[in-house]
One Martini backbone bead per residue (centre of mass of N, CA, C, O) as a GRO file, in nm:
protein
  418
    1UNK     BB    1   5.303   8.710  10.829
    2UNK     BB    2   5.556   8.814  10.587
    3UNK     BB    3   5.872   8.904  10.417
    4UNK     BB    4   5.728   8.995  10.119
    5UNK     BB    5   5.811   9.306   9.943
    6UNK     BB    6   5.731   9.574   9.803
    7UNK     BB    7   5.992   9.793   9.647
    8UNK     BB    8   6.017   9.993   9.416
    9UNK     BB    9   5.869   9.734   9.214
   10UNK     BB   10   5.993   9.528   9.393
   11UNK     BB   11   6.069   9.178   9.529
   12UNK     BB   12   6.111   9.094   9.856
   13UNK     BB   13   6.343   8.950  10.118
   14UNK     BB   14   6.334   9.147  10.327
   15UNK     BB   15   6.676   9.310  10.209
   16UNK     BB   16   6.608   9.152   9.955
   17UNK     BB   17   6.622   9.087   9.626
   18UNK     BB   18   6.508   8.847   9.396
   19UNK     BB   19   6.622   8.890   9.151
   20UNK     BB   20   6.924   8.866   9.264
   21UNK     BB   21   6.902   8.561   9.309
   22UNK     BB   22   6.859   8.467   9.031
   23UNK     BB   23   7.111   8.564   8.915
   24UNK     BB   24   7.258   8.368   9.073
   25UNK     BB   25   7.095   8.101   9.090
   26UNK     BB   26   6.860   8.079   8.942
   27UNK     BB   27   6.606   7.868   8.749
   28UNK     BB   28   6.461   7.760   8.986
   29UNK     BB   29   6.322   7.812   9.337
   30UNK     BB   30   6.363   7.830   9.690
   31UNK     BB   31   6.231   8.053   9.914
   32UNK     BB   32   6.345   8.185  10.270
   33UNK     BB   33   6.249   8.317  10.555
   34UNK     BB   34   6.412   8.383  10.882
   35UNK     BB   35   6.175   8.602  11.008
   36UNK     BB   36   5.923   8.408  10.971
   37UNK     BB   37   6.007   8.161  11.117
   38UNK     BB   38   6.058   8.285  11.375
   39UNK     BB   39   5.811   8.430  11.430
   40UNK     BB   40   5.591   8.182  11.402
   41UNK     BB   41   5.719   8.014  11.623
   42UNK     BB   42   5.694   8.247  11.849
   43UNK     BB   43   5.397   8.258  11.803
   44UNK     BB   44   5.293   7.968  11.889
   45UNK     BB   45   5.434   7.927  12.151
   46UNK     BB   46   5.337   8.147  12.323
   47UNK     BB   47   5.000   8.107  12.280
   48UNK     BB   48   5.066   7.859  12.546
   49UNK     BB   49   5.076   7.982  12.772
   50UNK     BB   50   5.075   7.822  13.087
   51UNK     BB   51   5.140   7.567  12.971
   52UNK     BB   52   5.223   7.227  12.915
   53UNK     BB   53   5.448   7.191  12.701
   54UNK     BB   54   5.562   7.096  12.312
   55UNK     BB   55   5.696   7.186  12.034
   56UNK     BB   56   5.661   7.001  11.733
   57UNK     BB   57   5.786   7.015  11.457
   58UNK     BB   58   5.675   6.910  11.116
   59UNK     BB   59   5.893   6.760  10.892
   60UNK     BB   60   5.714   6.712  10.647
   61UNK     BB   61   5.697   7.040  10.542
   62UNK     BB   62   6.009   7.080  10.618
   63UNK     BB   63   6.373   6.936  10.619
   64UNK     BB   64   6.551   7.132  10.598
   65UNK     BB   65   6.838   7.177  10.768
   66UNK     BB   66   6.822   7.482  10.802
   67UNK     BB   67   6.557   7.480  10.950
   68UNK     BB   68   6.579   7.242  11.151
   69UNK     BB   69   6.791   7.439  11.322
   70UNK     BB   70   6.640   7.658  11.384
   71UNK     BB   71   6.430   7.505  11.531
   72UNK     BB   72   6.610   7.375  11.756
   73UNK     BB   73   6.747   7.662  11.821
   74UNK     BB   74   6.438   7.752  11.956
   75UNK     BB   75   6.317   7.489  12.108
   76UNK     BB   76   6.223   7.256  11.934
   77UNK     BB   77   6.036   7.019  11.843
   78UNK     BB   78   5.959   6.705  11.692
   79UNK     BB   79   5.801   6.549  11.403
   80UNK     BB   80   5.775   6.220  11.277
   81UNK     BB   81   5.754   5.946  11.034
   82UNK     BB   82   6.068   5.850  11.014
   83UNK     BB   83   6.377   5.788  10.995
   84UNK     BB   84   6.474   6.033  10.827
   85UNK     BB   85   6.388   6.250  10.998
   86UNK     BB   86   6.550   6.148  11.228
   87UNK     BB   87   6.808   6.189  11.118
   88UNK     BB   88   6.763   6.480  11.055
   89UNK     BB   89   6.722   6.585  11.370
   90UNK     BB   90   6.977   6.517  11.485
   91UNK     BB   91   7.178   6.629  11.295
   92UNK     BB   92   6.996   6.926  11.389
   93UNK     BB   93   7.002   6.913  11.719
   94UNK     BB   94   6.783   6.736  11.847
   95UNK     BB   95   6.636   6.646  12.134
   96UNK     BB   96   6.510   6.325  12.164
   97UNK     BB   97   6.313   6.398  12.391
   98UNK     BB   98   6.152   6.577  12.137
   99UNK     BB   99   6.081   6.357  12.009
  100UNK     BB  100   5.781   6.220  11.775
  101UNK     BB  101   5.665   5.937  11.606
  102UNK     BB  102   5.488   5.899  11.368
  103UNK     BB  103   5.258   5.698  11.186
  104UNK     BB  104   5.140   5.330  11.028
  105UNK     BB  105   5.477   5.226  10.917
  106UNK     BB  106   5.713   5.107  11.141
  107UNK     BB  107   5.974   4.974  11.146
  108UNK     BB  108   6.181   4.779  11.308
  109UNK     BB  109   6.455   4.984  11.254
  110UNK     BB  110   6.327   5.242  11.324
  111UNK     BB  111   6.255   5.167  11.606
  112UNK     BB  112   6.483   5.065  11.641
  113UNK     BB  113   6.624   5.355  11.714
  114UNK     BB  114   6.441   5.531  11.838
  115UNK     BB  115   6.510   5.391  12.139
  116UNK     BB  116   6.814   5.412  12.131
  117UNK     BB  117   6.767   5.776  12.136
  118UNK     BB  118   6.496   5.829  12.340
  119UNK     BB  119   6.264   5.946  12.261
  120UNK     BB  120   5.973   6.048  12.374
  121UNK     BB  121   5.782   5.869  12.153
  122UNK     BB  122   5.536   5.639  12.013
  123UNK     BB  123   5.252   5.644  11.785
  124UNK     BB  124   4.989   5.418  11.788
  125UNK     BB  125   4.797   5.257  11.540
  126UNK     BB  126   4.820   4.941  11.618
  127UNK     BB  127   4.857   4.586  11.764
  128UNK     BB  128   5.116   4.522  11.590
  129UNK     BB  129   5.270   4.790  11.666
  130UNK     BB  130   5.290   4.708  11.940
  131UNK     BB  131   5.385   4.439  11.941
  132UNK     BB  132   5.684   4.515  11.796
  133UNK     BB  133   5.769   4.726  11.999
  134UNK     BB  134   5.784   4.505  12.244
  135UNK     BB  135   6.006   4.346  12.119
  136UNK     BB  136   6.199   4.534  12.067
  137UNK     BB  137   6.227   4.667  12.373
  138UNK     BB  138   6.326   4.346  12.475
  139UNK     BB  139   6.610   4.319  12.293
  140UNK     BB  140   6.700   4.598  12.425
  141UNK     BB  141   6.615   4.649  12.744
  142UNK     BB  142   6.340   4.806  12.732
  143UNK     BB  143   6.123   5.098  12.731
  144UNK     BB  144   5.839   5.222  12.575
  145UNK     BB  145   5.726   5.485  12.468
  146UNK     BB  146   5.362   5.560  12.456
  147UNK     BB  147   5.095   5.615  12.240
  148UNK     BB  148   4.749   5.642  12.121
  149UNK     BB  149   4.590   5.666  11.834
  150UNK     BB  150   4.293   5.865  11.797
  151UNK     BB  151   3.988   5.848  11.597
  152UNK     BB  152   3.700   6.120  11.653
  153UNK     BB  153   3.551   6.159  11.437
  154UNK     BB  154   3.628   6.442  11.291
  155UNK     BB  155   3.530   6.692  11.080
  156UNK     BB  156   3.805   6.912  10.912
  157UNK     BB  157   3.699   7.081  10.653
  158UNK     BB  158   3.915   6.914  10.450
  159UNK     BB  159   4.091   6.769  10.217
  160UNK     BB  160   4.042   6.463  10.195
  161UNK     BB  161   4.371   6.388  10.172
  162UNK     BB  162   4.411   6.525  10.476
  163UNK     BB  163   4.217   6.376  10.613
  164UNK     BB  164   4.271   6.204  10.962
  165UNK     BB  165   3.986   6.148  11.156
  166UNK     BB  166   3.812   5.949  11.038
  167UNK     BB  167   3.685   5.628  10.991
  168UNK     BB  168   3.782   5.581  10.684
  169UNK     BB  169   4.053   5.637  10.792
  170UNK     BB  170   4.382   5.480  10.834
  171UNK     BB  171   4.402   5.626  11.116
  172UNK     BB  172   4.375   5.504  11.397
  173UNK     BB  173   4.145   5.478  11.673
  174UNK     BB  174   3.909   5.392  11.816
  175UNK     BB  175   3.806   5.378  12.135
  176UNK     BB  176   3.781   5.097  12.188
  177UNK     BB  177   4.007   5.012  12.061
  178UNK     BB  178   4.204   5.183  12.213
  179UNK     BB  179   4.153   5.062  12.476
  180UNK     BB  180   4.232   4.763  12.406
  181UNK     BB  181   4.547   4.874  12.391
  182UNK     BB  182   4.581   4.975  12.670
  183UNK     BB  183   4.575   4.703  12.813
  184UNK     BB  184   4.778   4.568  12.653
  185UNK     BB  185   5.000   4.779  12.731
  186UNK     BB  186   4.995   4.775  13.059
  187UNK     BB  187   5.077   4.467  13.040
  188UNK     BB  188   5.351   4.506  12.918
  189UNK     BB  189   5.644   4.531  12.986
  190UNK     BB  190   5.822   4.692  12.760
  191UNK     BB  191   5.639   4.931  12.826
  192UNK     BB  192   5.519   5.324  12.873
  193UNK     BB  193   5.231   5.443  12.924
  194UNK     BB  194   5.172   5.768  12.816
  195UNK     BB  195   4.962   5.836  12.593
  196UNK     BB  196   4.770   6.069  12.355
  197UNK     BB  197   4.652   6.060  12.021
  198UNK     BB  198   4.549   6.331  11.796
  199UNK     BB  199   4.480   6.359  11.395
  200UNK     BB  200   4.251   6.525  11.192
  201UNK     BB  201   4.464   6.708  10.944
  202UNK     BB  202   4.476   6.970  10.728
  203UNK     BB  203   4.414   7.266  10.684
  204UNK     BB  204   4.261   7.433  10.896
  205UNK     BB  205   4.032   7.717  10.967
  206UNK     BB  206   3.890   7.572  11.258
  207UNK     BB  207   3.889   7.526  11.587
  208UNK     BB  208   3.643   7.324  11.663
  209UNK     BB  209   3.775   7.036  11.608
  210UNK     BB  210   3.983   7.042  11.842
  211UNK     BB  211   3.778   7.069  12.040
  212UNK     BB  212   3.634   6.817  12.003
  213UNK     BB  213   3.853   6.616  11.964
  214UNK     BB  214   3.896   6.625  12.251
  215UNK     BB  215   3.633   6.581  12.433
  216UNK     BB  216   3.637   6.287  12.274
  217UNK     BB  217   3.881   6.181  12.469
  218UNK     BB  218   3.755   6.243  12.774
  219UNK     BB  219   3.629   5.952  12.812
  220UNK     BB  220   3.887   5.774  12.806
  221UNK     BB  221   4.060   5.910  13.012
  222UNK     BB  222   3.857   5.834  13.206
  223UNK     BB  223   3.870   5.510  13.194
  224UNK     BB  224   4.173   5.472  13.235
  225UNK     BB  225   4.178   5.547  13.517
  226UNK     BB  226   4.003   5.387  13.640
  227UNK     BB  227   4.224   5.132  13.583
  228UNK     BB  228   4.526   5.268  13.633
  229UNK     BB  229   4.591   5.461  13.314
  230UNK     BB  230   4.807   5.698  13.321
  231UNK     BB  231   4.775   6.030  13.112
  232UNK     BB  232   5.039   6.250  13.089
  233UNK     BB  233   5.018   6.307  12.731
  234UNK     BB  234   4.850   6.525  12.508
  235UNK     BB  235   4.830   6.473  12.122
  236UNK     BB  236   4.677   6.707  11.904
  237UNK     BB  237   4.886   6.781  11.706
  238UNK     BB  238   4.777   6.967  11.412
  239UNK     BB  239   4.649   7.157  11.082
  240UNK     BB  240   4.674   7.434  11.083
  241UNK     BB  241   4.609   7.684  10.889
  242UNK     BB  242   4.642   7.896  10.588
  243UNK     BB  243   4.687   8.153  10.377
  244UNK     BB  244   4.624   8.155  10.017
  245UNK     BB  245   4.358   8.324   9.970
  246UNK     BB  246   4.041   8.332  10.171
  247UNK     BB  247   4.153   8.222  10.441
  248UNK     BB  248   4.045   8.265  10.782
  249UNK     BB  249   4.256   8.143  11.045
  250UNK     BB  250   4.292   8.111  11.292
  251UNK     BB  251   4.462   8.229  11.558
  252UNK     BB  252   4.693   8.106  11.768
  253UNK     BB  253   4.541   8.192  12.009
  254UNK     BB  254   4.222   8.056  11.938
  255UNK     BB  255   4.347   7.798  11.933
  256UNK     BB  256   4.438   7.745  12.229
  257UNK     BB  257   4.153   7.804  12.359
  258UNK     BB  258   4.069   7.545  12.231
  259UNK     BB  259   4.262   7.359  12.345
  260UNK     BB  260   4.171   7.456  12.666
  261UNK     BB  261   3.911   7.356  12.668
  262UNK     BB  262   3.995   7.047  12.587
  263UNK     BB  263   4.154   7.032  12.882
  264UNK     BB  264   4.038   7.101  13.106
  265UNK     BB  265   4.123   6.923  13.420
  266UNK     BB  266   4.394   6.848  13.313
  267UNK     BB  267   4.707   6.669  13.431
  268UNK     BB  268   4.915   6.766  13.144
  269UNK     BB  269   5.083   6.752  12.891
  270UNK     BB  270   5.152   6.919  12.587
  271UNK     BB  271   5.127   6.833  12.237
  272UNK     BB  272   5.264   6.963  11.901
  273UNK     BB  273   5.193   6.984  11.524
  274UNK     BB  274   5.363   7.203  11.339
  275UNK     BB  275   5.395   7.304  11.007
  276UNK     BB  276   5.214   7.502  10.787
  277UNK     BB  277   5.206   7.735  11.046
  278UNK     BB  278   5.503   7.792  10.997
  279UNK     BB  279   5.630   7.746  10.679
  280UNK     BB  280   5.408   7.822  10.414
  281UNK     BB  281   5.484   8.174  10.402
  282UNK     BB  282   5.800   8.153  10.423
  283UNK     BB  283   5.804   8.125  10.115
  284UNK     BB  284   5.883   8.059   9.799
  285UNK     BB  285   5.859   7.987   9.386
  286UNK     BB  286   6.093   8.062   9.147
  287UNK     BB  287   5.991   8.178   8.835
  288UNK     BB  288   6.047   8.140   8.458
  289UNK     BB  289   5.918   8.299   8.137
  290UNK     BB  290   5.955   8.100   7.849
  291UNK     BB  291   5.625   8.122   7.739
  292UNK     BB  292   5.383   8.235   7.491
  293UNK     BB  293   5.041   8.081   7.465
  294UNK     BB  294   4.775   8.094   7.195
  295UNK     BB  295   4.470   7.933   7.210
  296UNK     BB  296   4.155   7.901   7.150
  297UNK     BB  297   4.074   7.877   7.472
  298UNK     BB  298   4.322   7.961   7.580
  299UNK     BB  299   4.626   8.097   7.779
  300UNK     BB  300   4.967   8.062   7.797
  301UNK     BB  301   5.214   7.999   8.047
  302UNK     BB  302   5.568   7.911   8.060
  303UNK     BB  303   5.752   7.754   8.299
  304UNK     BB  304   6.052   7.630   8.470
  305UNK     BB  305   5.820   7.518   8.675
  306UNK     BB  306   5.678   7.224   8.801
  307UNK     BB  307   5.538   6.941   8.938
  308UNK     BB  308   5.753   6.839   9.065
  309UNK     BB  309   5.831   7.094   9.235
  310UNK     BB  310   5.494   7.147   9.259
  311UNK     BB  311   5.226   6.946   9.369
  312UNK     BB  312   4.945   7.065   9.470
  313UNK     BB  313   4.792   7.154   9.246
  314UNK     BB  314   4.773   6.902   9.060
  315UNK     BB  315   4.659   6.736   9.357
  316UNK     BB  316   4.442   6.962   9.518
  317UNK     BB  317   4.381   7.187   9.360
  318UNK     BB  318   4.603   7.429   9.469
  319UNK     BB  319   4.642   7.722   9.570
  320UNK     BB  320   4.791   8.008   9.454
  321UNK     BB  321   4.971   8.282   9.438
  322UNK     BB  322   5.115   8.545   9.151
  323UNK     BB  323   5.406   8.772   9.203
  324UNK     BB  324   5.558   8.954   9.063
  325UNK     BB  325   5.855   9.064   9.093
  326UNK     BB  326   5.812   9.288   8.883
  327UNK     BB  327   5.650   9.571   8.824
  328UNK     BB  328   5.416   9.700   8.601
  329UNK     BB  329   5.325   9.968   8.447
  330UNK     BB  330   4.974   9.923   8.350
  331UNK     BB  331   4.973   9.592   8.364
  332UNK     BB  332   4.757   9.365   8.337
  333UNK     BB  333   4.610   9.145   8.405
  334UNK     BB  334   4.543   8.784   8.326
  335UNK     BB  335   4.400   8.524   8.165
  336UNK     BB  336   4.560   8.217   8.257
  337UNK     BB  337   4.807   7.938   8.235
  338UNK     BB  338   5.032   7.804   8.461
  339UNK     BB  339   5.302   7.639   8.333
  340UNK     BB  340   5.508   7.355   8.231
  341UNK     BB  341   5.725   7.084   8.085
  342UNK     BB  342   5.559   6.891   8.145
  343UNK     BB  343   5.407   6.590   8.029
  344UNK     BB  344   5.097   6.706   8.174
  345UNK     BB  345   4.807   6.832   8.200
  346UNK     BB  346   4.888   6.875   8.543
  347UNK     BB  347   5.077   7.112   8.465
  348UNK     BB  348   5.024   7.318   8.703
  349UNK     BB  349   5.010   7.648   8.910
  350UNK     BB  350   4.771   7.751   8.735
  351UNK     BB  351   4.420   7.759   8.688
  352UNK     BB  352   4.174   7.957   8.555
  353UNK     BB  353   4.298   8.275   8.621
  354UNK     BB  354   4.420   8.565   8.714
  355UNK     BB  355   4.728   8.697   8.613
  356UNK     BB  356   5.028   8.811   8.538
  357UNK     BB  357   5.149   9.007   8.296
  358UNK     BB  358   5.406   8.779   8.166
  359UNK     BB  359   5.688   8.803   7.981
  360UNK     BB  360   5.961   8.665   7.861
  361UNK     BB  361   6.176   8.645   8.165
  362UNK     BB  362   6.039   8.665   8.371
  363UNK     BB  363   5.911   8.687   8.705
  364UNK     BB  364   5.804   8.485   8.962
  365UNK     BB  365   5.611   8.433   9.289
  366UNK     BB  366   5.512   8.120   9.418
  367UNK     BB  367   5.289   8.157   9.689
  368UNK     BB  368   5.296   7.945   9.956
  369UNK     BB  369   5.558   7.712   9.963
  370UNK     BB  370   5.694   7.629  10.252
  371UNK     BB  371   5.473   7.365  10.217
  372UNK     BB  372   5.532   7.111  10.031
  373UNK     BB  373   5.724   7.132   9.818
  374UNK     BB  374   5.994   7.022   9.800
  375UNK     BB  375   5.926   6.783  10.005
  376UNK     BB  376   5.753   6.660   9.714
  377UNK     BB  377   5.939   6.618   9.530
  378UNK     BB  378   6.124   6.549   9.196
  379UNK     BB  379   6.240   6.320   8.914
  380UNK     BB  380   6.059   6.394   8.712
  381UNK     BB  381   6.178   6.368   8.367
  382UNK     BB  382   6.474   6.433   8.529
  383UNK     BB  383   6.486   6.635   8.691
  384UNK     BB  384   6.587   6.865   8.860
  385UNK     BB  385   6.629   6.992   9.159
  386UNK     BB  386   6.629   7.261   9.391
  387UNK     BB  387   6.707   7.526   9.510
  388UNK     BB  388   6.781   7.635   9.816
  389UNK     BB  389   6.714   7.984   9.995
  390UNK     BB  390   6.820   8.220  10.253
  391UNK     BB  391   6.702   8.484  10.435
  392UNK     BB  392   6.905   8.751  10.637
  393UNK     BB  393   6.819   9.034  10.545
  394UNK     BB  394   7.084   9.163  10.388
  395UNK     BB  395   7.115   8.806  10.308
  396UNK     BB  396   7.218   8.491  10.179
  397UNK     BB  397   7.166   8.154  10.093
  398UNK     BB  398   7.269   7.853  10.003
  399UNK     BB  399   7.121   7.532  10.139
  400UNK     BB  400   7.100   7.405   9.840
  401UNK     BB  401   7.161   7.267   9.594
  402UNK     BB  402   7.176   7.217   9.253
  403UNK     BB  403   7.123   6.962   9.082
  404UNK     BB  404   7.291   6.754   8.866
  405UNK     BB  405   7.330   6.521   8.676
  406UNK     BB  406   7.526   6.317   8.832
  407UNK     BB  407   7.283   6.291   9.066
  408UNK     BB  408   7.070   6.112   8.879
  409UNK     BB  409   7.311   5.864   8.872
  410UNK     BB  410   7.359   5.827   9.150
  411UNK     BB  411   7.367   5.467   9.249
  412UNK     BB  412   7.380   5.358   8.964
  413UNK     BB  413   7.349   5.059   8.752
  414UNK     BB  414   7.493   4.823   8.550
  415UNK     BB  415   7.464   4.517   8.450
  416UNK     BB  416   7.650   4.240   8.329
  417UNK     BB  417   7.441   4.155   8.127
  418UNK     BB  418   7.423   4.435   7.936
   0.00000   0.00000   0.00000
């Protein structure tokens, strides 16, 4: 469910026409419903009714300073994989207690940052990072919280890309490695083993891989027990999928039972790290058609936004749908590519599939963007960065601004031998 609708032939956000913020904000841009995201995110909290949990929203999917204040002040803690996110989560009024640090590369600076902080824990993907974490809580004079990232080795049946519970994938240890990791934790002076990670991958349709990933770690929780290693906190990670075109994904009501029964007879914390399944549906990249191309053997669509500022489609040949933002009627879809103005043949927002058909100056809304959008772009080609804009009710805000020319070489300088 989300906030974007059409009226009159308009598509609105909320109570705002989008024709309207383009108006003001000029195109190419990137827009966000704050009744979706407070929505999705008490409902996937509520869907939890019951459990001790924690849901830290993955700050990975969308860091825009103005969502993490909205999720701050909803009550939710953070995953983060850098330093830089850990400083956008404080900034936003995030609880250091709320936060929990996932990666496989995090620097000595990153981990003492974390520490001085208090953050909730540190989930360790390796034997080098578990002794680094211990040197550096040794100089800082405390004890470090950590998990242990298991990898469950369960096919989450999504893009090779996003898979992150396989054997041949870089995160996390097998259940042996694993043990071996947590005994030499549990010797550590400087160490406070908390817990268990484990995290699968991303954009998942179906509740059972989590459920098994789950079964599969309570082999190891119950062999650290018999050791007298207590197992405090299970973080099953995120990875729900949304629906961008025909995806069923479970409800969080049915992800939750399947987290329950994989959880059933343990007395534990529960973490989870929601993000795409909070943010993906809540955005929209507003994008205006610059020219109309027909060439020998398919038509092209060029509009204002490129590969820099959504690369999903470019990266993973992921689908968005593709909504006129003013409709008109009689017109149908037309078969074309919605092209960038990148020199890259892989610069295209849709391809090879119906879209509108859009004359130049039309607004398009490319749907499902609110998860990754922003957050992987670049200023490849020069390009600016895109303003993103928050609407609520019946006002909008830019959150963003676009960056300047200007903007593009501040921090650069010129050697004097040049």
């Amino acid at each position: 469910m989300h906030h974007f609708q059409y009226v009159q032939g308009r598509l609105c956000c909320e109570g705002v026409r989008i024709e309207d913020i383009a108006d003001r904000v000029g195109t190419p841009f990137y827009l966000y419903s704050h009744d979706t995201l407070t929505r999705h995110f008490n409902a996937f909290h509520e869907a939890f009714d019951g459990i001790d949990r924690l849901v830290c929203y993955s700050a990975k999917a969308n860091s825009s300073q103005a969502i993490l204040t909205l999720f701050a002040r909803l009550g939710s803690g953070l995953d983060i994989v850098s330093g830089g996110e850990l400083f956008r989560g404080l900034t936003a009024g995030f609880d250091p207690a709320k936060i929990v640090y996932s990666g496989v590369g995090k620097t000595a600076a990153e981990i003492d940052s974390a520490l001085e902080h208090g953050i909730c824990m540190l989930n360790v993907e390796s034997r080098p990072e578990l002794e680094l974490i211990n040197q550096r809580a040794a100089l800082m004079g405390c004890r470090a919280p950590i998990a242990v990232r298991v990898n469950p080795d369960v096919d989450p049946k999504t893009h090779p890309y996003i898979s992150t519970g396989l054997k041949k994938n870089k995160f996390g240890l097998t259940s042996q490695a694993a043990l071996d990791v947590y005994r030499d934790a549990h010797r550590m002076t400087h160490i406070d083993v908390k817990g268990i990670d484990c995290h699968i991958g991303s954009q998942i349709t179906e509740a059972g891989p989590f459920r098994d990933a789950l079964l599969r770690l309570r082999g190891l929780i119950d062999q650290l027990a018999r050791e007298k290693i207590a197992i405090r906190v299970v973080d099953v990670g995120g990875g729900l999928g949304i629906t961008y075109r025909d995806e069923q994904p479970p409800h969080p009501k049915a992800y939750a039972d399947a987290i329950r029964e994989g959880l059933a007879g343990l007395d534990v914390r529960l973490v989870l790290e929601p993000g795409r399944v909070i943010v993906g549906n809540a955005g929209v990249l507003v994008t205006r058609v610059l020219y109309r191309k027909e060439g020998d053997h398919k038509s092209f669509m060029v509009v204002d936004a490129g590969m820099n500022d959504l690369i999903r489609p470019s990266l993973y040949d992921a689908h968005h749908d593709v909504w006129p933002v003013c409709e008109a009627a009689g017109r149908r879809p037309i078969l074309a590519d919605i092209v960038g103005p990148i020199c890259e043949t892989g610069d295209f927002l849709s391809r090879d599939r119906e879209v509108p058909d859009a004359p130049p100056g039309d607004l398009l809304a490319v749907m499902s963007a609110g998860a990754y959008g922003f957050t992987m772009a670049s200023n490849y080609c020069s390009r600016l960065r895109l303003p993103e804009v928050m609407v609520r009710n019946d006002a909008f805000d830019i959150i963003r601004k676009r960056q300047t020319y200007d903007d593009l070489i501040a921090g650069e300088s010129v050697p004097d031998f040049l």
